[in-house]
């Protein structure tokens, strides 16, 4: 029963996910949310779909009113995970937060706090540590890293990339799915024209 319910939730949220798996920073009249999907865009992983369903379910319960977009990783060099910095968004929306989620296998619970992320493009020396404070995202999504500041700072770069520290090759198979970027947006009231 639970498996059918989860599949039903994925089907229910899939249209919303296809709209929300998009990419923009500052939204103006010339930007539009719906764009032609290019052929290289990865389909969302099972982890992205599950996180979407869990997050939207929590948002409905709490009556949260904001836009959450889930962005799969783009192909990149070995050991790096990248996302475009220019994202499409709705008119009047402003980026509030950017998180990278590491969906870990359940058996890796003991090593959760040993992970960090290091932005590699643009290069930054600071190691980002997992965040445990409450957010709009479901706790079932995986290990959460707040990358808002470095992501915003990379606005004029084509891509934002990170590497996982320590390298996954030293720890074995700990990721359930590739990392993904989640952005939250708040609608800004625009003055009448």
Coordinates of C-alpha atoms in Angstrom, one line a residue:
X1 CA 0.0 0.0 0.0
X2 CA 2.7 2.5 0.9
X3 CA 4.6 1.8 -2.3
X4 CA 1.5 2.5 -4.4
X5 CA 0.8 5.7 -2.3
X6 CA 4.4 6.9 -3.0
X7 CA 4.0 6.2 -6.7
X8 CA 0.7 8.1 -6.7
X9 CA 2.4 11.1 -5.0
X10 CA 5.2 11.0 -7.6
X11 CA 2.5 11.0 -10.4
X12 CA 0.7 13.8 -8.6
X13 CA 3.8 16.0 -8.2
X14 CA 5.5 15.1 -11.5
X15 CA 3.8 17.9 -13.5
X16 CA 4.8 20.4 -10.8
X17 CA 8.3 19.0 -10.7
X18 CA 8.7 19.3 -14.5
X19 CA 7.8 23.0 -14.2
X20 CA 10.0 23.4 -11.1
X21 CA 13.0 21.6 -12.4
X22 CA 14.2 24.8 -14.1
X23 CA 16.9 27.2 -13.9
X24 CA 17.1 32.4 -12.9
X25 CA 18.1 34.7 -10.2
X26 CA 16.3 38.0 -10.6
X27 CA 13.0 37.6 -12.5
X28 CA 11.7 40.3 -14.9
X29 CA 9.0 40.5 -17.5
X30 CA 11.2 39.0 -20.2
X31 CA 11.9 35.9 -18.2
X32 CA 9.4 33.1 -18.3
X33 CA 9.1 30.0 -16.2
X34 CA 8.2 27.6 -19.0
X35 CA 10.9 27.2 -21.6
X36 CA 11.8 24.6 -24.2
X37 CA 13.6 21.8 -22.4
X38 CA 17.0 21.1 -24.1
X39 CA 18.0 17.5 -24.9
X40 CA 20.9 17.3 -22.4
X41 CA 18.8 18.0 -19.3
X42 CA 18.9 15.0 -17.0
X43 CA 15.6 13.5 -15.8
X44 CA 15.1 13.8 -12.1
X45 CA 16.4 10.9 -10.0
X46 CA 14.3 8.9 -7.7
X47 CA 15.8 10.9 -4.8
X48 CA 14.8 14.2 -6.4
X49 CA 11.2 12.9 -7.0
X50 CA 11.0 11.6 -3.4
X51 CA 12.4 14.8 -1.9
X52 CA 9.9 16.8 -4.0
X53 CA 6.9 14.7 -2.8
X54 CA 8.0 14.9 0.9
X55 CA 8.8 18.6 0.8
X56 CA 5.5 19.5 -0.9
X57 CA 3.6 17.3 1.5
X58 CA 5.2 19.2 4.5
X59 CA 4.6 22.6 2.8
X60 CA 0.9 21.7 2.4
X61 CA 0.6 20.7 6.1
X62 CA 2.3 23.9 7.2
X63 CA 0.6 26.1 4.6
X64 CA 4.0 27.4 3.4
X65 CA 3.8 29.8 0.5
X66 CA 7.0 29.9 -1.5
X67 CA 8.4 28.3 -4.6
X68 CA 10.8 25.4 -4.3
X69 CA 12.7 24.2 -7.4
X70 CA 14.7 21.0 -7.7
X71 CA 17.6 20.9 -10.1
X72 CA 19.5 17.7 -11.0
X73 CA 23.2 17.9 -11.4
X74 CA 24.7 18.6 -14.9
X75 CA 27.4 16.4 -16.4
X76 CA 30.9 17.6 -15.2
X77 CA 34.4 16.4 -14.5
X78 CA 34.9 13.4 -12.4
X79 CA 34.4 14.2 -8.7
X80 CA 32.6 17.5 -9.4
X81 CA 28.9 18.3 -9.4
X82 CA 27.7 21.3 -11.3
X83 CA 24.6 23.4 -11.9
X84 CA 23.9 26.4 -14.2
X85 CA 23.9 29.7 -12.3
X86 CA 21.3 31.3 -14.6
X87 CA 17.9 29.9 -13.7
X88 CA 14.5 30.7 -15.1
X89 CA 12.0 31.8 -12.6
X90 CA 8.6 33.4 -12.3
X91 CA 7.9 37.1 -12.6
X92 CA 8.7 39.0 -9.3
X93 CA 10.4 36.0 -7.6
X94 CA 13.6 36.5 -5.7
X95 CA 16.1 33.7 -4.7
X96 CA 15.9 33.2 -0.9
X97 CA 18.1 30.1 -0.4
X98 CA 20.1 27.5 -2.3
X99 CA 20.9 24.1 -0.9
X100 CA 22.8 21.1 -2.2
X101 CA 21.3 17.8 -1.0
X102 CA 23.4 14.7 -0.6
X103 CA 21.1 11.7 -0.6
X104 CA 23.0 9.1 1.4
X105 CA 22.3 5.4 1.9
X106 CA 20.7 4.6 5.2
X107 CA 23.7 2.5 6.4
X108 CA 25.9 5.6 6.2
X109 CA 24.2 7.4 9.2
X110 CA 27.4 7.3 11.3
X111 CA 29.5 9.2 8.8
X112 CA 27.0 12.0 8.0
X113 CA 29.0 14.7 9.9
X114 CA 32.3 13.8 8.2
X115 CA 31.2 15.2 4.9
X116 CA 31.8 18.7 3.5
X117 CA 31.4 20.5 0.2
X118 CA 34.0 22.8 -1.4
X119 CA 32.9 25.1 -4.2
X120 CA 35.3 24.5 -7.1
X121 CA 33.9 26.9 -9.7
X122 CA 34.3 29.6 -8.8
X123 CA 37.1 28.3 -6.6
X124 CA 36.7 28.9 -2.8
X125 CA 38.8 27.6 0.0
X126 CA 36.0 27.5 2.6
X127 CA 34.6 24.0 3.4
X128 CA 30.8 24.0 3.7
X129 CA 29.4 21.8 6.5
X130 CA 26.0 20.1 6.7
X131 CA 23.2 22.2 8.1
X132 CA 20.7 20.8 10.7
X133 CA 18.5 23.8 11.2
X134 CA 14.8 23.6 10.2
X135 CA 14.0 24.6 6.6
X136 CA 11.1 24.1 4.2
X137 CA 12.8 20.9 2.9
X138 CA 11.9 17.5 4.2
X139 CA 14.5 15.9 6.5
X140 CA 14.1 12.8 4.3
X141 CA 15.9 14.4 1.4
X142 CA 19.4 13.7 2.6
X143 CA 22.3 15.7 4.0
X144 CA 21.7 19.4 3.4
X145 CA 24.3 22.1 2.7
X146 CA 23.4 25.8 2.6
X147 CA 25.2 27.1 -0.5
X148 CA 23.2 30.4 -0.8
X149 CA 26.2 32.8 -0.4
X150 CA 28.6 31.1 -2.7
X151 CA 25.8 30.4 -5.3
X152 CA 24.8 34.1 -5.3
X153 CA 28.5 35.1 -5.5
X154 CA 28.9 33.0 -8.6
X155 CA 26.0 34.8 -10.4
X156 CA 28.2 35.9 -13.3
X157 CA 29.8 32.5 -13.8
X158 CA 28.2 30.0 -16.2
X159 CA 28.2 27.2 -13.7
X160 CA 28.4 26.6 -9.9
X161 CA 30.4 23.4 -9.1
X162 CA 31.3 21.6 -5.8
X163 CA 33.3 18.6 -4.8
X164 CA 32.5 16.4 -1.9
X165 CA 35.2 16.2 0.8
X166 CA 36.5 13.7 1.6
X167 CA 36.4 12.3 -2.0
X168 CA 33.7 9.6 -2.3
X169 CA 36.3 7.2 -3.7
X170 CA 37.8 7.0 -0.2
X171 CA 34.5 6.1 1.4
X172 CA 33.0 3.6 -1.0
X173 CA 29.4 3.8 -2.3
X174 CA 27.6 6.2 0.1
X175 CA 25.5 8.2 -2.2
X176 CA 22.0 6.8 -3.0
X177 CA 21.7 9.2 -6.0
X178 CA 23.7 12.1 -7.4
X179 CA 23.6 15.4 -5.4
X180 CA 20.9 17.9 -6.4
X181 CA 20.4 21.6 -6.0
X182 CA 17.3 23.0 -4.4
X183 CA 16.4 26.6 -4.5
X184 CA 13.6 28.5 -2.7
X185 CA 12.1 31.6 -4.1
X186 CA 9.8 34.3 -2.5
X187 CA 7.4 36.3 -4.6
X188 CA 8.2 40.0 -4.4
X189 CA 5.3 42.4 -4.8
X190 CA 6.0 44.5 -7.9
X191 CA 5.0 48.2 -8.0
X192 CA 2.2 48.9 -10.5
X193 CA 3.4 50.1 -13.9

